[in-house]
Short mmCIF file of N, CA and C in Angstrom, two decimals:
data_model
loop_
_atom_site.label_atom_id
_atom_site.label_comp_id
_atom_site.label_asym_id
_atom_site.label_seq_id
_atom_site.Cartn_x
_atom_site.Cartn_y
_atom_site.Cartn_z
N UNK C 1 -51.05 -9.25 -50.41
CA UNK C 1 -49.73 -9.44 -49.84
C UNK C 1 -48.87 -8.27 -50.24
N UNK C 2 -48.18 -7.72 -49.30
CA UNK C 2 -47.27 -6.63 -49.58
C UNK C 2 -45.94 -7.23 -50.00
N UNK C 3 -45.55 -7.03 -51.25
CA UNK C 3 -44.34 -7.65 -51.76
C UNK C 3 -43.18 -6.69 -51.89
N UNK C 4 -43.39 -5.43 -51.59
CA UNK C 4 -42.32 -4.46 -51.71
C UNK C 4 -41.33 -4.61 -50.56
N UNK C 5 -40.29 -3.83 -50.61
CA UNK C 5 -39.29 -3.84 -49.55
C UNK C 5 -39.71 -2.94 -48.41
N UNK C 6 -41.00 -2.73 -48.26
CA UNK C 6 -41.54 -1.86 -47.23
C UNK C 6 -41.07 -2.28 -45.85
N UNK C 7 -40.77 -1.29 -45.03
CA UNK C 7 -40.52 -1.54 -43.61
C UNK C 7 -41.79 -1.12 -42.89
N UNK C 8 -42.32 -2.02 -42.08
CA UNK C 8 -43.58 -1.78 -41.39
C UNK C 8 -43.31 -1.22 -40.00
N UNK C 9 -43.89 -0.06 -39.67
CA UNK C 9 -43.61 0.55 -38.38
C UNK C 9 -44.35 -0.10 -37.21
N UNK C 10 -45.48 -0.73 -37.47
CA UNK C 10 -46.27 -1.27 -36.37
C UNK C 10 -45.93 -2.73 -36.11
N UNK C 11 -46.19 -3.16 -34.90
CA UNK C 11 -45.90 -4.52 -34.48
C UNK C 11 -47.03 -5.45 -34.87
N UNK C 12 -46.74 -6.50 -35.65
CA UNK C 12 -47.79 -7.49 -35.90
C UNK C 12 -48.18 -8.14 -34.58
N UNK C 13 -49.42 -8.60 -34.51
CA UNK C 13 -49.89 -9.24 -33.28
C UNK C 13 -49.44 -10.70 -33.18
N UNK C 14 -49.19 -11.31 -34.32
CA UNK C 14 -48.80 -12.73 -34.33
C UNK C 14 -47.91 -13.00 -35.53
N UNK C 15 -46.90 -13.81 -35.31
CA UNK C 15 -45.99 -14.23 -36.38
C UNK C 15 -45.82 -15.74 -36.31
N UNK C 16 -45.87 -16.37 -37.46
CA UNK C 16 -45.59 -17.80 -37.54
C UNK C 16 -44.73 -18.07 -38.76
N UNK C 17 -43.96 -19.10 -38.67
CA UNK C 17 -43.23 -19.62 -39.81
C UNK C 17 -43.74 -21.03 -40.01
N UNK C 18 -44.10 -21.35 -41.25
CA UNK C 18 -44.62 -22.67 -41.57
C UNK C 18 -43.65 -23.31 -42.56
N UNK C 19 -43.15 -24.48 -42.20
CA UNK C 19 -42.13 -25.18 -42.97
C UNK C 19 -42.72 -26.44 -43.59
N UNK C 20 -42.29 -26.75 -44.79
CA UNK C 20 -42.72 -27.98 -45.46
C UNK C 20 -42.29 -29.18 -44.63
N UNK C 21 -43.26 -30.01 -44.27
CA UNK C 21 -42.99 -31.15 -43.38
C UNK C 21 -42.06 -32.20 -43.98
N UNK C 22 -41.81 -32.14 -45.28
CA UNK C 22 -40.94 -33.11 -45.94
C UNK C 22 -39.45 -32.76 -45.82
N UNK C 23 -39.15 -31.57 -45.31
CA UNK C 23 -37.75 -31.15 -45.22
C UNK C 23 -37.02 -31.86 -44.10
N UNK C 24 -35.78 -32.23 -44.36
CA UNK C 24 -34.91 -32.76 -43.32
C UNK C 24 -34.59 -31.64 -42.33
N UNK C 25 -34.15 -31.99 -41.15
CA UNK C 25 -33.94 -31.02 -40.08
C UNK C 25 -33.05 -29.84 -40.50
N UNK C 26 -31.95 -30.10 -41.15
CA UNK C 26 -31.05 -29.03 -41.55
C UNK C 26 -31.67 -28.08 -42.55
N UNK C 27 -32.39 -28.62 -43.53
CA UNK C 27 -33.07 -27.79 -44.52
C UNK C 27 -34.23 -27.02 -43.89
N UNK C 28 -34.93 -27.64 -42.94
CA UNK C 28 -36.02 -26.95 -42.25
C UNK C 28 -35.47 -25.78 -41.42
N UNK C 29 -34.36 -26.01 -40.72
CA UNK C 29 -33.74 -24.94 -39.93
C UNK C 29 -33.29 -23.80 -40.84
N UNK C 30 -32.71 -24.14 -41.99
CA UNK C 30 -32.27 -23.12 -42.94
C UNK C 30 -33.46 -22.30 -43.43
N UNK C 31 -34.52 -22.97 -43.82
CA UNK C 31 -35.70 -22.26 -44.33
C UNK C 31 -36.28 -21.34 -43.25
N UNK C 32 -36.38 -21.83 -42.03
CA UNK C 32 -36.93 -21.02 -40.93
C UNK C 32 -36.04 -19.80 -40.66
N UNK C 33 -34.73 -20.01 -40.69
CA UNK C 33 -33.80 -18.91 -40.44
C UNK C 33 -33.90 -17.84 -41.52
N UNK C 34 -33.96 -18.25 -42.77
CA UNK C 34 -34.08 -17.30 -43.88
C UNK C 34 -35.37 -16.50 -43.76
N UNK C 35 -36.47 -17.18 -43.49
CA UNK C 35 -37.76 -16.49 -43.36
C UNK C 35 -37.76 -15.54 -42.16
N UNK C 36 -37.21 -15.97 -41.02
CA UNK C 36 -37.19 -15.13 -39.83
C UNK C 36 -36.34 -13.88 -40.04
N UNK C 37 -35.19 -14.03 -40.68
CA UNK C 37 -34.32 -12.88 -40.93
C UNK C 37 -35.03 -11.86 -41.82
N UNK C 38 -35.69 -12.32 -42.85
CA UNK C 38 -36.40 -11.41 -43.75
C UNK C 38 -37.59 -10.77 -43.04
N UNK C 39 -38.29 -11.53 -42.23
CA UNK C 39 -39.42 -10.99 -41.47
C UNK C 39 -38.93 -9.88 -40.53
N UNK C 40 -37.81 -10.11 -39.88
CA UNK C 40 -37.24 -9.10 -38.99
C UNK C 40 -36.82 -7.84 -39.72
N UNK C 41 -36.33 -7.99 -40.93
CA UNK C 41 -35.94 -6.83 -41.73
C UNK C 41 -37.16 -6.01 -42.12
N UNK C 42 -38.24 -6.68 -42.44
CA UNK C 42 -39.47 -6.00 -42.85
C UNK C 42 -40.22 -5.39 -41.68
N UNK C 43 -40.02 -5.93 -40.49
CA UNK C 43 -40.73 -5.47 -39.30
C UNK C 43 -39.73 -5.20 -38.18
N UNK C 44 -39.00 -4.10 -38.24
CA UNK C 44 -38.00 -3.81 -37.20
C UNK C 44 -38.61 -3.75 -35.80
N UNK C 45 -39.89 -3.46 -35.70
CA UNK C 45 -40.52 -3.39 -34.37
C UNK C 45 -40.62 -4.77 -33.72
N UNK C 46 -40.34 -5.83 -34.47
CA UNK C 46 -40.35 -7.17 -33.89
C UNK C 46 -39.15 -7.42 -32.98
N UNK C 47 -38.15 -6.54 -33.04
CA UNK C 47 -36.99 -6.69 -32.18
C UNK C 47 -37.28 -5.98 -30.87
N UNK C 48 -37.27 -6.74 -29.80
CA UNK C 48 -37.58 -6.18 -28.48
C UNK C 48 -36.44 -5.37 -27.91
N UNK C 49 -36.70 -4.79 -26.76
CA UNK C 49 -35.69 -4.00 -26.05
C UNK C 49 -34.50 -4.89 -25.70
N UNK C 50 -33.32 -4.29 -25.61
CA UNK C 50 -32.13 -5.09 -25.25
C UNK C 50 -32.33 -5.82 -23.93
N UNK C 51 -31.66 -6.95 -23.81
CA UNK C 51 -31.67 -7.74 -22.57
C UNK C 51 -30.44 -7.33 -21.76
N UNK C 52 -30.62 -7.08 -20.48
CA UNK C 52 -29.52 -6.70 -19.60
C UNK C 52 -29.36 -7.80 -18.57
N UNK C 53 -28.17 -8.39 -18.52
CA UNK C 53 -27.97 -9.48 -17.57
C UNK C 53 -27.53 -8.92 -16.20
N UNK C 54 -27.29 -9.81 -15.24
CA UNK C 54 -26.96 -9.40 -13.87
C UNK C 54 -25.63 -8.67 -13.79
N UNK C 55 -24.76 -8.84 -14.78
CA UNK C 55 -23.48 -8.12 -14.83
C UNK C 55 -23.61 -6.80 -15.57
N UNK C 56 -24.85 -6.42 -15.87
CA UNK C 56 -25.16 -5.18 -16.59
C UNK C 56 -24.62 -5.19 -18.03
N UNK C 57 -24.46 -6.38 -18.55
CA UNK C 57 -24.03 -6.51 -19.95
C UNK C 57 -25.29 -6.53 -20.82
N UNK C 58 -25.25 -5.77 -21.89
CA UNK C 58 -26.41 -5.67 -22.79
C UNK C 58 -26.29 -6.68 -23.92
N UNK C 59 -27.42 -7.33 -24.19
CA UNK C 59 -27.52 -8.30 -25.28
C UNK C 59 -28.65 -7.85 -26.21
N UNK C 60 -28.55 -8.13 -27.51
CA UNK C 60 -29.62 -7.70 -28.43
C UNK C 60 -30.98 -8.25 -28.00
N UNK C 61 -31.99 -7.43 -28.21
CA UNK C 61 -33.35 -7.83 -27.89
C UNK C 61 -33.85 -8.93 -28.81
N UNK C 62 -34.78 -9.70 -28.32
CA UNK C 62 -35.41 -10.78 -29.08
C UNK C 62 -36.85 -10.39 -29.38
N UNK C 63 -37.52 -11.18 -30.18
CA UNK C 63 -38.90 -10.92 -30.56
C UNK C 63 -39.80 -11.01 -29.32
N UNK C 64 -40.51 -9.94 -28.97
CA UNK C 64 -41.31 -9.95 -27.74
C UNK C 64 -42.63 -10.71 -27.84
N UNK C 65 -43.10 -11.00 -29.03
CA UNK C 65 -44.39 -11.69 -29.16
C UNK C 65 -44.21 -13.16 -29.48
N UNK C 66 -42.99 -13.63 -29.58
CA UNK C 66 -42.74 -15.03 -29.91
C UNK C 66 -42.98 -15.31 -31.38
N UNK C 67 -42.50 -16.43 -31.81
CA UNK C 67 -42.69 -16.83 -33.20
C UNK C 67 -42.72 -18.36 -33.25
N UNK C 68 -43.86 -18.89 -33.62
CA UNK C 68 -44.02 -20.34 -33.70
C UNK C 68 -43.47 -20.84 -35.03
N UNK C 69 -42.85 -22.01 -34.99
CA UNK C 69 -42.39 -22.66 -36.22
C UNK C 69 -43.22 -23.93 -36.35
N UNK C 70 -44.05 -23.94 -37.38
CA UNK C 70 -45.02 -25.01 -37.60
C UNK C 70 -44.66 -25.80 -38.85
N UNK C 71 -45.35 -26.92 -39.08
CA UNK C 71 -45.15 -27.71 -40.28
C UNK C 71 -46.46 -27.88 -41.03
N UNK C 72 -46.33 -28.01 -42.34
CA UNK C 72 -47.50 -28.21 -43.20
C UNK C 72 -47.08 -29.03 -44.40
N UNK C 73 -48.06 -29.63 -45.05
CA UNK C 73 -47.76 -30.34 -46.29
C UNK C 73 -47.78 -29.33 -47.45
N UNK C 74 -47.42 -29.80 -48.62
CA UNK C 74 -47.32 -28.94 -49.79
C UNK C 74 -48.64 -28.24 -50.10
N UNK C 75 -49.73 -28.97 -50.01
CA UNK C 75 -51.05 -28.39 -50.30
C UNK C 75 -51.41 -27.29 -49.30
N UNK C 76 -51.12 -27.52 -48.03
CA UNK C 76 -51.41 -26.50 -47.02
C UNK C 76 -50.56 -25.25 -47.23
N UNK C 77 -49.31 -25.43 -47.62
CA UNK C 77 -48.45 -24.27 -47.91
C UNK C 77 -48.99 -23.48 -49.09
N UNK C 78 -49.45 -24.19 -50.10
CA UNK C 78 -50.04 -23.52 -51.27
C UNK C 78 -51.28 -22.75 -50.87
N UNK C 79 -52.12 -23.32 -50.02
CA UNK C 79 -53.32 -22.62 -49.56
C UNK C 79 -52.97 -21.37 -48.75
N UNK C 80 -51.96 -21.47 -47.89
CA UNK C 80 -51.52 -20.31 -47.13
C UNK C 80 -51.00 -19.21 -48.08
N UNK C 81 -50.26 -19.63 -49.08
CA UNK C 81 -49.74 -18.66 -50.06
C UNK C 81 -50.88 -17.98 -50.81
N UNK C 82 -51.88 -18.74 -51.22
CA UNK C 82 -53.03 -18.15 -51.91
C UNK C 82 -53.76 -17.16 -51.02
N UNK C 83 -53.91 -17.50 -49.75
CA UNK C 83 -54.56 -16.56 -48.83
C UNK C 83 -53.72 -15.29 -48.71
N UNK C 84 -52.43 -15.45 -48.59
CA UNK C 84 -51.54 -14.31 -48.47
C UNK C 84 -51.62 -13.40 -49.69
N UNK C 85 -51.71 -13.98 -50.86
CA UNK C 85 -51.79 -13.20 -52.10
C UNK C 85 -53.06 -12.35 -52.16
N UNK C 86 -54.09 -12.79 -51.47
CA UNK C 86 -55.39 -12.10 -51.52
C UNK C 86 -55.70 -11.28 -50.27
N UNK C 87 -54.75 -11.12 -49.37
CA UNK C 87 -54.99 -10.40 -48.12
C UNK C 87 -53.99 -9.27 -47.97
N UNK C 88 -54.43 -8.06 -48.24
CA UNK C 88 -53.54 -6.91 -48.14
C UNK C 88 -53.24 -6.52 -46.70
N UNK C 89 -53.97 -7.08 -45.74
CA UNK C 89 -53.76 -6.74 -44.34
C UNK C 89 -52.74 -7.63 -43.66
N UNK C 90 -52.24 -8.62 -44.36
CA UNK C 90 -51.27 -9.55 -43.79
C UNK C 90 -49.98 -9.45 -44.58
N UNK C 91 -48.88 -9.53 -43.87
CA UNK C 91 -47.58 -9.56 -44.54
C UNK C 91 -47.09 -11.00 -44.54
N UNK C 92 -46.33 -11.33 -45.53
CA UNK C 92 -45.78 -12.67 -45.59
C UNK C 92 -44.57 -12.75 -46.49
N UNK C 93 -43.81 -13.79 -46.27
CA UNK C 93 -42.62 -14.05 -47.05
C UNK C 93 -42.66 -15.51 -47.45
N UNK C 94 -42.34 -15.77 -48.70
CA UNK C 94 -42.28 -17.16 -49.16
C UNK C 94 -40.83 -17.57 -49.35
N UNK C 95 -40.59 -18.87 -49.25
CA UNK C 95 -39.27 -19.44 -49.53
C UNK C 95 -39.49 -20.57 -50.52
N UNK C 96 -39.31 -20.28 -51.82
CA UNK C 96 -39.51 -21.30 -52.85
C UNK C 96 -38.39 -22.34 -52.84
N UNK C 97 -38.68 -23.50 -53.38
CA UNK C 97 -37.77 -24.63 -53.43
C UNK C 97 -36.44 -24.27 -54.10
N UNK C 98 -36.47 -23.35 -55.03
CA UNK C 98 -35.25 -22.96 -55.73
C UNK C 98 -34.21 -22.36 -54.78
N UNK C 99 -34.66 -21.90 -53.61
CA UNK C 99 -33.76 -21.31 -52.63
C UNK C 99 -32.76 -22.29 -52.04
N UNK C 100 -33.05 -23.57 -52.12
CA UNK C 100 -32.10 -24.56 -51.60
C UNK C 100 -31.49 -25.39 -52.72
N UNK C 101 -31.61 -24.89 -53.95
CA UNK C 101 -31.03 -25.60 -55.09
C UNK C 101 -29.74 -24.95 -55.58
N UNK C 102 -29.39 -23.81 -55.01
CA UNK C 102 -28.17 -23.12 -55.39
C UNK C 102 -27.73 -22.23 -54.23
N UNK C 103 -26.44 -21.89 -54.21
CA UNK C 103 -25.94 -20.93 -53.23
C UNK C 103 -25.69 -19.58 -53.89
N UNK C 104 -26.05 -19.48 -55.15
CA UNK C 104 -25.87 -18.25 -55.92
C UNK C 104 -27.20 -17.50 -55.96
N UNK C 105 -27.28 -16.36 -55.26
CA UNK C 105 -28.55 -15.64 -55.15
C UNK C 105 -29.06 -15.16 -56.50
N UNK C 106 -28.17 -14.76 -57.38
CA UNK C 106 -28.60 -14.33 -58.72
C UNK C 106 -29.24 -15.50 -59.47
N UNK C 107 -28.66 -16.69 -59.34
CA UNK C 107 -29.23 -17.87 -59.99
C UNK C 107 -30.58 -18.22 -59.36
N UNK C 108 -30.69 -18.06 -58.06
CA UNK C 108 -31.96 -18.29 -57.36
C UNK C 108 -33.03 -17.36 -57.90
N UNK C 109 -32.73 -16.07 -57.99
CA UNK C 109 -33.69 -15.09 -58.50
C UNK C 109 -34.08 -15.42 -59.94
N UNK C 110 -33.12 -15.81 -60.75
CA UNK C 110 -33.40 -16.14 -62.14
C UNK C 110 -34.31 -17.37 -62.23
N UNK C 111 -34.06 -18.37 -61.41
CA UNK C 111 -34.89 -19.58 -61.41
C UNK C 111 -36.32 -19.26 -61.02
N UNK C 112 -36.50 -18.44 -59.99
CA UNK C 112 -37.85 -18.07 -59.54
C UNK C 112 -38.57 -17.27 -60.61
N UNK C 113 -37.84 -16.44 -61.35
CA UNK C 113 -38.47 -15.60 -62.37
C UNK C 113 -39.08 -16.42 -63.50
N UNK C 114 -38.71 -17.67 -63.61
CA UNK C 114 -39.23 -18.53 -64.67
C UNK C 114 -40.47 -19.33 -64.23
N UNK C 115 -40.89 -19.16 -62.98
CA UNK C 115 -42.00 -19.95 -62.43
C UNK C 115 -43.20 -19.04 -62.18
N UNK C 116 -44.36 -19.35 -62.78
CA UNK C 116 -45.56 -18.56 -62.47
C UNK C 116 -45.92 -18.69 -60.99
N UNK C 117 -46.52 -17.65 -60.44
CA UNK C 117 -46.86 -17.61 -59.02
C UNK C 117 -47.59 -18.86 -58.56
N UNK C 118 -48.59 -19.29 -59.32
CA UNK C 118 -49.40 -20.44 -58.89
C UNK C 118 -48.62 -21.76 -58.94
N UNK C 119 -47.45 -21.77 -59.59
CA UNK C 119 -46.65 -22.99 -59.68
C UNK C 119 -45.46 -23.00 -58.71
N UNK C 120 -45.31 -21.96 -57.92
CA UNK C 120 -44.20 -21.94 -56.97
C UNK C 120 -44.37 -23.06 -55.95
N UNK C 121 -43.33 -23.83 -55.75
CA UNK C 121 -43.32 -24.88 -54.74
C UNK C 121 -42.60 -24.32 -53.53
N UNK C 122 -43.26 -24.32 -52.39
CA UNK C 122 -42.72 -23.65 -51.21
C UNK C 122 -42.08 -24.61 -50.22
N UNK C 123 -40.93 -24.17 -49.72
CA UNK C 123 -40.29 -24.85 -48.60
C UNK C 123 -40.81 -24.29 -47.29
N UNK C 124 -41.29 -23.04 -47.37
CA UNK C 124 -41.82 -22.42 -46.16
C UNK C 124 -42.45 -21.08 -46.47
N UNK C 125 -43.17 -20.59 -45.48
CA UNK C 125 -43.83 -19.30 -45.58
C UNK C 125 -43.87 -18.69 -44.18
N UNK C 126 -43.67 -17.38 -44.10
CA UNK C 126 -43.81 -16.66 -42.84
C UNK C 126 -45.01 -15.75 -42.95
N UNK C 127 -45.80 -15.70 -41.91
CA UNK C 127 -46.98 -14.85 -41.87
C UNK C 127 -46.90 -13.93 -40.67
N UNK C 128 -47.28 -12.68 -40.87
CA UNK C 128 -47.31 -11.70 -39.78
C UNK C 128 -48.55 -10.85 -39.93
N UNK C 129 -49.29 -10.70 -38.85
CA UNK C 129 -50.49 -9.88 -38.94
C UNK C 129 -51.38 -10.02 -37.73
N UNK C 130 -52.67 -9.81 -37.97
CA UNK C 130 -53.69 -9.88 -36.94
C UNK C 130 -53.69 -11.26 -36.29
N UNK C 131 -53.71 -11.29 -34.96
CA UNK C 131 -53.64 -12.54 -34.21
C UNK C 131 -54.74 -13.52 -34.60
N UNK C 132 -55.98 -13.04 -34.70
CA UNK C 132 -57.10 -13.92 -35.02
C UNK C 132 -56.97 -14.51 -36.42
N UNK C 133 -56.56 -13.70 -37.37
CA UNK C 133 -56.43 -14.17 -38.75
C UNK C 133 -55.32 -15.21 -38.86
N UNK C 134 -54.17 -14.92 -38.28
CA UNK C 134 -53.04 -15.85 -38.35
C UNK C 134 -53.40 -17.16 -37.65
N UNK C 135 -54.04 -17.08 -36.49
CA UNK C 135 -54.45 -18.30 -35.77
C UNK C 135 -55.45 -19.11 -36.58
N UNK C 136 -56.40 -18.43 -37.22
CA UNK C 136 -57.40 -19.13 -38.03
C UNK C 136 -56.72 -19.91 -39.16
N UNK C 137 -55.71 -19.31 -39.76
CA UNK C 137 -55.02 -19.94 -40.89
C UNK C 137 -54.09 -21.07 -40.47
N UNK C 138 -53.52 -20.97 -39.27
CA UNK C 138 -52.46 -21.91 -38.90
C UNK C 138 -52.75 -22.71 -37.63
N UNK C 139 -53.88 -22.49 -37.01
CA UNK C 139 -54.19 -23.10 -35.72
C UNK C 139 -54.20 -24.61 -35.69
N UNK C 140 -54.44 -25.25 -36.81
CA UNK C 140 -54.49 -26.71 -36.85
C UNK C 140 -53.17 -27.35 -37.25
N UNK C 141 -52.16 -26.52 -37.52
CA UNK C 141 -50.85 -27.05 -37.91
C UNK C 141 -50.04 -27.42 -36.68
N UNK C 142 -49.22 -28.45 -36.80
CA UNK C 142 -48.39 -28.88 -35.69
C UNK C 142 -47.07 -28.14 -35.61
N UNK C 143 -46.44 -28.21 -34.44
CA UNK C 143 -45.13 -27.60 -34.27
C UNK C 143 -44.07 -28.42 -35.00
N UNK C 144 -43.05 -27.73 -35.48
CA UNK C 144 -41.89 -28.41 -36.07
C UNK C 144 -41.26 -29.26 -34.99
N UNK C 145 -41.06 -30.54 -35.28
CA UNK C 145 -40.53 -31.47 -34.28
C UNK C 145 -39.06 -31.66 -34.33
#
């Protein structure tokens, strides 16, 4: 997993966000939004060409390959995270539970720093990479309802 602030020049073939199925709708939307924003920052090529409406007004481009928002249980999220940690060809972002326990980013970072990687409890994870690999990992997960 690439954990640096690297900006990736190439377009991933597939992107998914997987949210913990136990989250209430508002918390699930928050987790998905946080993961999507960070994914977009890491992969600027995910932003498509501007949209031009019939009045010739330009609107910001959207992701041209789509992005599925799926759900998983805690164990499945942990398995996805373990795969991500061992796959240098896939990019991913995690959203640990501490992210919704405070609105203070410094406190969030401090809380995460006290948790070993294998003990992180995830609210969600975003994956970007090869279409076949991402589908193999997430193909049996359901859509966020």
